[in-house]
Each structure stands twice: as structure tokens, then as C-alpha cells.
Short mmCIF file of C-alpha atoms in Angstrom, two decimals:
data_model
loop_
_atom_site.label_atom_id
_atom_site.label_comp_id
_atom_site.label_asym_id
_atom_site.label_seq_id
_atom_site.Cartn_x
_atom_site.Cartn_y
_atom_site.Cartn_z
CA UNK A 26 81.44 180.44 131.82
CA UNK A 27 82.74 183.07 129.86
CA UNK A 28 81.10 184.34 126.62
CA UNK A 29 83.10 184.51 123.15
CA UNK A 30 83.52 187.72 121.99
CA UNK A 31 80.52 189.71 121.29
CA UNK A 32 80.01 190.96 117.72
CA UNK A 33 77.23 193.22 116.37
CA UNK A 34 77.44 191.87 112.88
CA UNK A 35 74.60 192.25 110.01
CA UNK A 36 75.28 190.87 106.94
CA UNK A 37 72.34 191.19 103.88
CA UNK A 38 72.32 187.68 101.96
CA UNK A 39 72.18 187.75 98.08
CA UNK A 40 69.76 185.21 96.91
CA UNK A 41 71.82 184.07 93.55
CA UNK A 42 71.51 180.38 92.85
CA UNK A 43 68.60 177.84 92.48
CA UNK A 44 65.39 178.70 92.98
CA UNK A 45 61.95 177.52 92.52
CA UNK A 46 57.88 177.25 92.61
CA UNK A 47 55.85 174.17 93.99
CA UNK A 48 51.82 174.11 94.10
CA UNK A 49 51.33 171.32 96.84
CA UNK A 50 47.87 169.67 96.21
CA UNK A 51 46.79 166.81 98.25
CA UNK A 52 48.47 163.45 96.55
CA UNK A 53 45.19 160.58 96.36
CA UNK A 54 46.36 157.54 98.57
CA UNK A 55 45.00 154.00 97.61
CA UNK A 56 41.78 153.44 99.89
CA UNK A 57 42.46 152.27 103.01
CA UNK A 58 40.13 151.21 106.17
CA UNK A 59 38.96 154.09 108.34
CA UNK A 60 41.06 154.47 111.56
CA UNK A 61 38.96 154.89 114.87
CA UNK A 62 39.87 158.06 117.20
CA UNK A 63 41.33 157.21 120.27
CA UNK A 64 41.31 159.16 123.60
CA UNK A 65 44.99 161.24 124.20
CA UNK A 66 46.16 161.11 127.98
CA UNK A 67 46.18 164.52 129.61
CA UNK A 68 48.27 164.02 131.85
CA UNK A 69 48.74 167.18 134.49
CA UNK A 70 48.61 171.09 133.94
CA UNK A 71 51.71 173.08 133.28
CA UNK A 72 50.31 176.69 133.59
CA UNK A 73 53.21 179.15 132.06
CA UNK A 74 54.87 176.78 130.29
CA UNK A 75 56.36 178.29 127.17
CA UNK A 76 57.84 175.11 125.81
CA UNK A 77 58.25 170.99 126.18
CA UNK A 78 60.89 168.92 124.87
CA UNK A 79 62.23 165.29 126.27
CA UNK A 80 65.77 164.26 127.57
CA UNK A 81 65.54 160.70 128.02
CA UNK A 82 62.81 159.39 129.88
CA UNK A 83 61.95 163.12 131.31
CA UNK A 84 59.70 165.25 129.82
CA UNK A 85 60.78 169.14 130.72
CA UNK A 86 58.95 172.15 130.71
CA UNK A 87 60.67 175.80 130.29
CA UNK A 88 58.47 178.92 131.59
CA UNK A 89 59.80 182.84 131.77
CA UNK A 90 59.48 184.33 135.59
CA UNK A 91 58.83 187.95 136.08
CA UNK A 92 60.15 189.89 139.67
CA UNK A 93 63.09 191.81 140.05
CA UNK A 94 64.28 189.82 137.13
CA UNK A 95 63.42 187.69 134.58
CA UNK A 96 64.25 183.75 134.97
CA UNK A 97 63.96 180.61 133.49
CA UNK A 98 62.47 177.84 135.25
CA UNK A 99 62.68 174.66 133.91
CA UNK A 100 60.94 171.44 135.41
CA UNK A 101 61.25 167.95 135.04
CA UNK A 102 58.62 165.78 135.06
CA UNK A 103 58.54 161.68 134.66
CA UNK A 104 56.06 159.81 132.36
CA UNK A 105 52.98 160.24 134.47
CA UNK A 106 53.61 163.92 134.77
CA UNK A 107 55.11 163.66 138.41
CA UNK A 108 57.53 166.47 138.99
CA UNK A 109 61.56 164.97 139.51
CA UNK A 110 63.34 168.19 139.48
CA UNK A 111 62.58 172.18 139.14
CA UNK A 112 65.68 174.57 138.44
CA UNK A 113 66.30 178.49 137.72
CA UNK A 114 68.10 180.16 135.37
CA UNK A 115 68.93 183.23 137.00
CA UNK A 116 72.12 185.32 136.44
CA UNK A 117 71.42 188.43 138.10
CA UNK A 118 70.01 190.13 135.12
CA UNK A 119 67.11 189.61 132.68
CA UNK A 120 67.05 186.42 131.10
CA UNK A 121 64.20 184.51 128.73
CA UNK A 122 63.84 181.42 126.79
CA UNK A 123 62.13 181.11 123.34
CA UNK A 124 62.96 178.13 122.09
CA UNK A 125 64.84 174.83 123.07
CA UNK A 126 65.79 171.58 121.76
CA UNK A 127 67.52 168.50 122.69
CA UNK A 128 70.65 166.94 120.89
CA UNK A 129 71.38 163.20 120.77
CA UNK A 130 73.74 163.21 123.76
CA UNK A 131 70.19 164.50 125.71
CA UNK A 132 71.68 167.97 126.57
CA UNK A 133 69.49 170.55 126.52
CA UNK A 134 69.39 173.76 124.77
CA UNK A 135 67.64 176.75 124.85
CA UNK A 136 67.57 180.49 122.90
CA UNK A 137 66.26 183.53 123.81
CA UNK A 138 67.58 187.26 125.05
CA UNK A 139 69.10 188.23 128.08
CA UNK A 140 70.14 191.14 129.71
CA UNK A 141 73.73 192.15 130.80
CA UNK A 142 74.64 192.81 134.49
CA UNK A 143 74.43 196.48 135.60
CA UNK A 144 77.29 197.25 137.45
CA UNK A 145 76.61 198.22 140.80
CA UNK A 146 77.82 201.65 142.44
CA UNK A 147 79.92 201.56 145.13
CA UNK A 148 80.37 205.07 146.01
CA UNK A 149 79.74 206.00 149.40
CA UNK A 150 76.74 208.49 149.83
CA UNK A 151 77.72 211.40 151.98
CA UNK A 152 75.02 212.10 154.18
CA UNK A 153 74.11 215.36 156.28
CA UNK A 154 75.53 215.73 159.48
CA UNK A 155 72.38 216.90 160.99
CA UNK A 156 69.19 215.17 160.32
CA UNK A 157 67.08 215.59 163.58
CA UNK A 158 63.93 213.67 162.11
CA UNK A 159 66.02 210.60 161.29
CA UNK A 160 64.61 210.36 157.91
CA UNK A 161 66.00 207.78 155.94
CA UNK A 162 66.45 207.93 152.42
CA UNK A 163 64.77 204.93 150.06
CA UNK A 164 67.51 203.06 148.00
CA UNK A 165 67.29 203.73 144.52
CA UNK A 166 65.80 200.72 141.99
CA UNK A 167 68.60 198.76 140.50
CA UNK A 168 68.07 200.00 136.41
CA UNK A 169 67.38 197.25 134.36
CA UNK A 170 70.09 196.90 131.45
CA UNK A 171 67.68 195.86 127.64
CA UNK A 172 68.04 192.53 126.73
CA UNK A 173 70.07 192.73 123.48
CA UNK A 174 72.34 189.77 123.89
CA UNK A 175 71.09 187.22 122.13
CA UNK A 176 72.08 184.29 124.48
CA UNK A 177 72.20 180.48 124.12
CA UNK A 178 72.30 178.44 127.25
CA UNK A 179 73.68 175.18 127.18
CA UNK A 180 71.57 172.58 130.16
CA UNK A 181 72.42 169.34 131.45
CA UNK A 182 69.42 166.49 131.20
CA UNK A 183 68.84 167.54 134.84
CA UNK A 184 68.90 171.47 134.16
CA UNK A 185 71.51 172.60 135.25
CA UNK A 186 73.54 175.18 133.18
CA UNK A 187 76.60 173.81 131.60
CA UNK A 188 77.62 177.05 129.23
CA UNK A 189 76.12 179.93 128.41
CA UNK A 190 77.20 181.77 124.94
CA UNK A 191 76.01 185.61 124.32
CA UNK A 192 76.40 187.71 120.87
CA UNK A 193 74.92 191.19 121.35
CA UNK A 194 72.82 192.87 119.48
CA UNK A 195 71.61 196.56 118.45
CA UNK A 196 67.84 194.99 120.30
CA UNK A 197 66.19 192.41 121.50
CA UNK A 198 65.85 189.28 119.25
CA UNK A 199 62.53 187.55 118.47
CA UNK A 200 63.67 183.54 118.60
CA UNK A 201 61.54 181.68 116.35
CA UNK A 202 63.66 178.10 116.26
CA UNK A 203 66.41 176.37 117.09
CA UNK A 204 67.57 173.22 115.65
CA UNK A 205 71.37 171.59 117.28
CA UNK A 206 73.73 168.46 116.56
CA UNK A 207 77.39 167.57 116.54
CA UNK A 208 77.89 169.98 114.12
CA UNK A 209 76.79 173.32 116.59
CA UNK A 210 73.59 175.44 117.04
CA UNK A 211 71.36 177.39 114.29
CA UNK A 212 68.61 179.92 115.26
CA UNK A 213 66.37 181.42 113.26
CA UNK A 214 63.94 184.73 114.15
CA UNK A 215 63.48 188.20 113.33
CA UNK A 216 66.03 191.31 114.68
CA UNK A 217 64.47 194.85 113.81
CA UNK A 218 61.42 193.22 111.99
CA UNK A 219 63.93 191.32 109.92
CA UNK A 220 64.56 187.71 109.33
CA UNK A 221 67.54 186.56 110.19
CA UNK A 222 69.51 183.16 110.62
CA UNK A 223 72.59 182.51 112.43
CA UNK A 224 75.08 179.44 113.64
CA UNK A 225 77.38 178.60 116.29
CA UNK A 226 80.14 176.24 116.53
CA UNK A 227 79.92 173.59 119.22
CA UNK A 228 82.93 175.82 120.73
CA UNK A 229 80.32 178.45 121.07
CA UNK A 230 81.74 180.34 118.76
CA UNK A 231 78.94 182.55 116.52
CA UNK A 232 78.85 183.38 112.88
CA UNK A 233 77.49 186.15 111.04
CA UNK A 234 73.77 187.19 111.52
CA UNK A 235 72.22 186.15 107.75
CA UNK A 236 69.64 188.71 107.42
CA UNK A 237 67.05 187.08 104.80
CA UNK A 238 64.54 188.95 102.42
CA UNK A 239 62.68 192.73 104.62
CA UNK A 240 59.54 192.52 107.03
CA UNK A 241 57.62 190.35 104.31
CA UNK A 242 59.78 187.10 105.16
CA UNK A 243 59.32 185.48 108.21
CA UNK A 244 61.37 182.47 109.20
CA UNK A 245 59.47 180.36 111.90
CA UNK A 246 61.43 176.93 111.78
CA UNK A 247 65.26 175.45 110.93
CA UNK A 248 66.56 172.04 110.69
CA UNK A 249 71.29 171.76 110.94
CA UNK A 250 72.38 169.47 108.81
CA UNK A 251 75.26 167.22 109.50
CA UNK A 252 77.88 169.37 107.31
CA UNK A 253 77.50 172.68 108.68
CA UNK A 254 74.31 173.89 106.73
CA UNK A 255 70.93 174.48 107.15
CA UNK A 256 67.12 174.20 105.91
CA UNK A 257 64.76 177.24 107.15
CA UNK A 258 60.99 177.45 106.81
CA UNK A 259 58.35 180.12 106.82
CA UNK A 260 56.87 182.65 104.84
CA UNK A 261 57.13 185.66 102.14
CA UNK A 262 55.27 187.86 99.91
CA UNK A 263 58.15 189.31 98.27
CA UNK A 264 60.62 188.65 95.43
CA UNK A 265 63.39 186.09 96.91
CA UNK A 266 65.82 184.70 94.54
CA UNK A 267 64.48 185.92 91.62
CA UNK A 268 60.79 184.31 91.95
CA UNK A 269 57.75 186.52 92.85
CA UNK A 270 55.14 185.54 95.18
CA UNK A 271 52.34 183.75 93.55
CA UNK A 272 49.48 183.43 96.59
CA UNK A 273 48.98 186.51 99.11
CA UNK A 274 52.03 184.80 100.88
CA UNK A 275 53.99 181.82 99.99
CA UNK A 276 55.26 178.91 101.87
CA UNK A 277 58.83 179.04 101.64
CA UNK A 278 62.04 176.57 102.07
CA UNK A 279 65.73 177.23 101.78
CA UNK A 280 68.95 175.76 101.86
CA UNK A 281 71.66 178.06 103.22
CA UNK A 282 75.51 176.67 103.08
CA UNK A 283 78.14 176.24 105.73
CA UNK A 284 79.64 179.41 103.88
CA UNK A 285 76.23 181.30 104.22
CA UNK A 286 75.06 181.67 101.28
CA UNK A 287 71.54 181.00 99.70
CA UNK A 288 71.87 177.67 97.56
CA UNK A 289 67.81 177.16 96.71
CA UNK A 290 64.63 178.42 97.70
CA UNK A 291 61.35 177.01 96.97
CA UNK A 292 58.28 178.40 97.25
CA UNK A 293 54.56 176.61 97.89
CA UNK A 294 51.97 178.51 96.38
CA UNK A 295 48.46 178.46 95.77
CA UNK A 296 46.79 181.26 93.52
CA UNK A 297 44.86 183.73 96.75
CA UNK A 298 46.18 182.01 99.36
CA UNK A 299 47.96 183.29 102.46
CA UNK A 300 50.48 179.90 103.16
CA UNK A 301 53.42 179.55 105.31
CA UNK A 302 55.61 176.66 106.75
CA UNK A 303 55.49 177.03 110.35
CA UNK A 304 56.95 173.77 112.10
CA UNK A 305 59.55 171.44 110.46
CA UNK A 306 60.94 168.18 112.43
CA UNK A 307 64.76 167.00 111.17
CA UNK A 308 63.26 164.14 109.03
CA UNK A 309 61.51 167.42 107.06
CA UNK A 310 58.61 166.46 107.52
CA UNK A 311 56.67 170.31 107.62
CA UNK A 312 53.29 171.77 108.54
CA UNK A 313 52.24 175.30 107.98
CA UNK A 314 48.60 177.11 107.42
CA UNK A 315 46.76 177.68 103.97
CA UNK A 316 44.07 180.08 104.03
CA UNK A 317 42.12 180.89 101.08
CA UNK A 318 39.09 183.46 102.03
CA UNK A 319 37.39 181.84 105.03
CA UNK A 320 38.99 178.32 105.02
CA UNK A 321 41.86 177.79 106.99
CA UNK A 322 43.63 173.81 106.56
CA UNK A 323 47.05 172.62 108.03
CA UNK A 324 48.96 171.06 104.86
CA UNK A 325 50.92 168.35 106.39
CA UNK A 326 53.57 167.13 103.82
CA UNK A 327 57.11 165.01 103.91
CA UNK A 328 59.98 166.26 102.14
CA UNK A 329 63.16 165.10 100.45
CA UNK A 330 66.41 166.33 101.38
CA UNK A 331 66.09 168.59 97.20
CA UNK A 332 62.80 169.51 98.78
CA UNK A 333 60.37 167.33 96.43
CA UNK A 334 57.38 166.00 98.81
CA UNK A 335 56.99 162.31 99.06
CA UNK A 336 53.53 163.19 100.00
CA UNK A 337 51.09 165.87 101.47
CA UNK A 338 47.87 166.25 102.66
CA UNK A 339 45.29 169.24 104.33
CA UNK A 340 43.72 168.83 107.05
CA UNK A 341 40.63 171.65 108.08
CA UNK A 342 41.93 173.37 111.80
CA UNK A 343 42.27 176.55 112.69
CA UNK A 344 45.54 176.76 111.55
CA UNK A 345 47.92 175.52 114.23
CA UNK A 346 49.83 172.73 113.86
CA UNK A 347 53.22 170.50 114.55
CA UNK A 348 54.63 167.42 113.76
CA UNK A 349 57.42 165.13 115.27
CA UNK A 350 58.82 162.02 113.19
CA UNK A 351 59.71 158.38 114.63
CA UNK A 352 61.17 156.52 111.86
CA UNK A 353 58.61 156.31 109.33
CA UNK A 354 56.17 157.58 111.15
CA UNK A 355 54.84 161.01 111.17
CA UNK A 356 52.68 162.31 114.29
CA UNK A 357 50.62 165.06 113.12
CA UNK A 358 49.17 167.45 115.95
CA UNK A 359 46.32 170.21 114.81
CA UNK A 360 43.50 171.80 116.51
CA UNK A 361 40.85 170.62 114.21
CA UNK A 362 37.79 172.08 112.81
CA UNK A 363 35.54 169.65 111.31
CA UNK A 364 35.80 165.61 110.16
CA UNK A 365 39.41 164.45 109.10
CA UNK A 366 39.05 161.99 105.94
CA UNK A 367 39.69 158.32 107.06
CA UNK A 368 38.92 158.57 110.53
CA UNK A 369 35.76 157.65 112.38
CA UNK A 370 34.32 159.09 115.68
CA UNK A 371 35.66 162.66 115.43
CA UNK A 372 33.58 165.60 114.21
CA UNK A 373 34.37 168.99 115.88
CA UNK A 374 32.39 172.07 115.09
CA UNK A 375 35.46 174.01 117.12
CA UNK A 376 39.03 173.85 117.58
CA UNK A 377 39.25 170.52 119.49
CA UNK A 378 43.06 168.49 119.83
CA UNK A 379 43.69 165.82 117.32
CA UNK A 380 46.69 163.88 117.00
CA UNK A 381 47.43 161.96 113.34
CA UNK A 382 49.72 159.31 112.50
CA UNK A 383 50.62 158.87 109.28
CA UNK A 384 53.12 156.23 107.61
CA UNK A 385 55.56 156.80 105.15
CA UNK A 386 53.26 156.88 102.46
CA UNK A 387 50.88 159.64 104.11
CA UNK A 388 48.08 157.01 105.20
CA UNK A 389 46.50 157.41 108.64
CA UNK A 390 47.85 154.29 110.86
CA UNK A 391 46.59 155.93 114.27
CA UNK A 392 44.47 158.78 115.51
CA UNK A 393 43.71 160.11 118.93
CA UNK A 394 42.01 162.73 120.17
CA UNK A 395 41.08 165.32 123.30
CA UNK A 396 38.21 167.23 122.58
CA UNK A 397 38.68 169.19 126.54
CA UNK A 398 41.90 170.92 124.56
CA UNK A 399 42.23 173.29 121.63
CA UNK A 400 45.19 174.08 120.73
CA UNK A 401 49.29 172.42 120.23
CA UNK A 402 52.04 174.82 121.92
CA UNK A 403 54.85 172.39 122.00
CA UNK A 404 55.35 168.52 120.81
CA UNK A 405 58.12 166.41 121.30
CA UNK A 406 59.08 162.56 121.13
CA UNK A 407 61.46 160.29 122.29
CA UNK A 408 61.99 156.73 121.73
CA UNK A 409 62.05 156.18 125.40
CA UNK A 410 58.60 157.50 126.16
CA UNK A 411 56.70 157.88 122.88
CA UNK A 412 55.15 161.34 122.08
CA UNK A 413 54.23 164.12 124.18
CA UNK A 414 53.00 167.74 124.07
CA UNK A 415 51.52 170.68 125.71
CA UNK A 416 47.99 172.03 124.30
CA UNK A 417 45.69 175.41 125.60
CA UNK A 418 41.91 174.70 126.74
CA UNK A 419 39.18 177.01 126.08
CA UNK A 420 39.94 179.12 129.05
CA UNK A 421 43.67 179.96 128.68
CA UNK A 422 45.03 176.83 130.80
CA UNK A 423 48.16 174.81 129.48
CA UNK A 424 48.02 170.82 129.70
CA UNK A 425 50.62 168.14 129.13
CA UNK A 426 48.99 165.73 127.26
CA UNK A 427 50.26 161.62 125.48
CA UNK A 428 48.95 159.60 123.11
CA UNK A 429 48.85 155.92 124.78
CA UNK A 430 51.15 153.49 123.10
CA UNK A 431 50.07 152.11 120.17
#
């Protein structure tokens, strides 16, 4: 399909209207029984896999190919983790994925850079009239164009591509997030070292590059709202919208307008603390690092739309974490360090997989865990299946793993 238009634009955002400070502390539940740890499902390996996210009933895995060039191969798998379906992305030229998500029709979409086709020459080589020893000369490499076009690619449930939409750029993007409904596409990532945020029209047509704060804000997550707008998520240690950082870094969360402009930002501090917001689900519920000296805890914590938590709690891990919402429920993935208040049976002295569900209030209804895995790289749910996710071991390998139905 052809590509709207593509636009080098760079536009520097003025942070002028609301903005404030939060210091998130744990808020004290009522006491509540103690929740045994159940046993996750691992379910089959998915070595390569860069990301997992649910159409339906099928659970699909995106990886990045290397050879003459760069593809996307995305694979389908059913509940079990038996493979349907495997398909390629591959134009001709240099393509990878860095993010995807799935909008409530169950089309799939993914972000990332891609490369434009080199033309090919098709001059005709005069060769020597004479050439005794019947040497042959070796064709020359195709050259391999930079992949500067940032590139959204459009997928039906079944993988196959439906549209692809392009807007170059001066280099390569770094795709944090991307976040999609009725209303079009937002991205968030960095371009030269800068943060930067961006939309596009479910016509596929893009707006202007938002470039947000210098190299000491990082945007790792964004949520589209209904209207047009957007909520992004990361981290700063400099001055944005007036306020000054008050930890090493702060946690920080914005609202940015249809128009793109800055309406709020709020900060979550702690006095020496490095914090940041890495992972934010559309019900906003967030989870981010805070490390102060040697401890490192995942702050878990469910937001209002005016960005006033409902409740919050830390966890100890190692500092990677996600979450995925189901109502009023809040599934909580971490690779934890030590005991987790309220549950029994668990008590890792490394990184080991736990999975935490807490209610609307922030108690612990459910808790399962995989001590074999370290690490979350991807979580998704779907009311079809339940939840599902992909997790690193202590040697490298990727796993899909499930929590059993409650």
C-alpha cells in the first residue's frame, strides 16, 4: 500500500500549563488473609521473540530476522503453545519491529524502523572482448539503504500485512511504545537521544514529531485516549514544566492534547531515588523501578484519569516489571527478590518470576509463581484466554509462560 507523504518534521514542545509533584508511599490496606503461591504454566520456548500480545484466542509472538535483510516473523500460537500460523514481513529492504499492540477489532499493530528499497542498476556492464582465462567477475553486494523511516505496519489477526504507513526520519528511531484505538496510533521513543511522541490518524496519516524535555527524559510507555490525546510515562532529571527534579530521577506522567500541547505533568519523587514509570496498561494502572542506594522495588500503583493513585504498593525485584488490567483486576508481573507481604510459600534469594493479582483496592486476590524463570519481556491478556507472557531463564532462553485460571 502506498505510504502518506513523508515529512521530516521536529517540533520542540513548550511545557506551559499544569504541573505537579507526587511522593507515592505505599497506602496500608486493611489486613487480609495471606494468599498461597501458585505454580505459572510454562508453556513452550519462544527463543528470539522480541514481543507477545493476543488477538483473540491466539497468542502471537514477533522476532527480528537477520540475512540479506532484516524481517519480521510473527507466529501464532493457540492456548497450549501449539504453533497455528508463522508469517514474514519482508519488503525487500530492512525492516524491524519494536513494539506492537492489538486494538479491539483484534488487528494487529506493530512499530519499529525500516529501510527504503535501493533501486537497482540496470545498466549493462560492458565487458572485454578478450578474456582468455574466462574469469568471471563477482556481482557487487546490493548496499543496504539506513533505516530512517519510522514505519507502522498494520497486521491482520492471522499476520498478514494489511497497510503499512512510513514517515522518515533524519535516523533510526528507538520505539519504546505504542498504544492504538478508533481514534489512530501513538508512539512514543527517543530520535537523536531525544524523547519524542507522535500520532497517526486511522487514515495513516502522521502528525508532528513532539520532541519532549533533552537526553534526561525518557519516555518508555503511552496510553490514546478516546478524543485524540494521550498519557506518556517514563523518566527525567531535568526541569519539565516548571518543576525540578526532586530524587536522582523522577517518575514522570503527562497529558499531551489532540492539538499537541503539554496540558500536565506530574512527577513521583522520592528524596535520592533514581524512579521511573516504565509500563502503563490503558486502565493506568503503571509500574516502574525505585532505587534508593542498593535497594531496588517495583512500585505498582493505579491511577485516575487527573493522575491521583487509587492505590500503590512496592514490591522488592530487581527492577523489571509489567502489568495488564482485566476489569478490576490488576496482574502484576516482577522478577522478585525476596518475600512479597501477604503471600505464603515464596521466598527468592534471586530474581525468580512472580505474578500478583491485585483487586481494585490493591489487596492480593491471587499469586503464582515460576521460580525456573527470571525475568518479564512481554505480558498480555485477553478475555478469551486469560493472561499470558514471555519471561528469560538464567541462561538467556525466552519462555511463554500462563497463570492457570483462577
Amino acid at each position: 500500500m502506498k505510504t502518506p507523504a513523508r515529512l521530516v518534521c521536529t517540533t520542540l514542545l513548550i511545557f506551559a500549563l499544569a504541573s505537579s509533584t507526587i511522593t507515592l508511599n505505599p497506602i496500608a490496606s486493611a489486613a487480609t488473609k495471606s494468599i498461597a503461591m501458585k505454580k505459572l504454566d510454562i508453556l513452550t520456548s519462544a527463543q528470539g521473540a522480541e514481543g507477545l500480545l493476543i488477538s483473540g484466542k491466539t497468542v502471537i509472538t514477533y522476532l527480528n530476522t537477520s540475512g540479506t535483510n532484516t524481517n519480521i516473523v510473527l507466529t501464532g500460537l493457540d492456548v497450549n503453545g501449539v504453533q497455528l500460523w508463522q508469517k514474514t514481513i519482508d519488503s525487500g529492504a530492512d525492516e524491524i519491529a519494536l513494539a506492537g499492540a492489538v486494538d479491539g477489532t483484534g488487528t494487529v499493530w506493530l512499530a519499529g524502523d525500516s529501510a527504503s528499497l535501493t533501486p537497482v542498476d540496470t545498466s549493462t556492464i560492458q565487458l572485454p572482448a578478450d578474456n582468455p582465462d574466462g574469469v568471471v567477475a563477482e556481482p557487487l553486494s546490493r548496499l543496504r539503504g539506513d533505516m530512517n523511516l519510522l514505519t507502522l505496519w498494520k497486521l491482520s489477526p492471522t499476520g498478514d500485512v494489511l497497510a503499512t504507513y512510513s514517515l522518515a526520519q533524519t535516523v533510526p528511531a528507538l520505539i519504546n511504545a505504542i498504544s492504538v484505538n478508533v481514534s489512530g496510533v501513538s508512539v512514543v521513543g527517543q530520535i537523536n537521544d531525544k524523547s519524542f511522541a507522535i500520532s497517526m490518524s486511522p487514515t495513516g496519516i502522521f502528525g508532528k514529531p513532539m520532541m519532549i524535555g533533552s537526553s534526561k527524559t525518557q519516555l518508555n510507555s503511552v496510553v490514546r485516549n478516546i478524543d485524540g490525546s494521550m498519557s506518556v510515562f517514563g523518566t527525567s532529571s531535568e526541569t519539565l514544566g516548571g518543576k525540578k527534579n526532586v530524587g536522582i530521577r523522577d517518575g514522570i506522567l503527562a497529558k499531551i492534547n489532540k492539538a499537541g500541547a503539554v496540558t500536565s505533568i506530574v512527577r513521583s519523587s522520592a528524596p535520592k531515588a533514581d524512579r521511573s514509570w516504565n509500563f502503563a496498561d490503558t486502565s493506568l494502572s503503571l509500574t516502574g523501578y525505585v532505587k534508593t542506594g542498593k535497594k531496588i522495588e517495583s512500585a505498582f500503583t493505579k491511577f485516575t484519569a487527573a493522575f491521583a493513585p487509587t492505590w500503590t504498593t512496592r514490591i522488592p525485584t530487581n527492577g523489571v516489571s509489567m502489568v495488564a488490567t482485566s476489569g478490576a483486576l490488576t496482574y502484576a508481573v516482577m522478577g522478585s527478590t525476596s518475600v512479597i507481604a501477604g503471600v505464603t510459600g515464596w521466598k527468592a534469594t534471586s530474581p525468580q518470576l512472580a505474578l500478583i493479582v491485585f483487586d481494585s483496592k490493591g489487596v492480593i486476590t491471587g499469586a503464582y509463581g515460576a521460580p525456573e524463570l527470571v525475568s518479564p519481556t512481554a505480558l498480555a491478556f485477553s478475555k478469551d484466554i486469560g493472561i499470558y507472557g514471555l519471561a528469560t531463564s538464567n541462561d538467556g532462553s525466552l519462555s511463554i509462560f500462563h497463570a492457570p485460571a483462577r
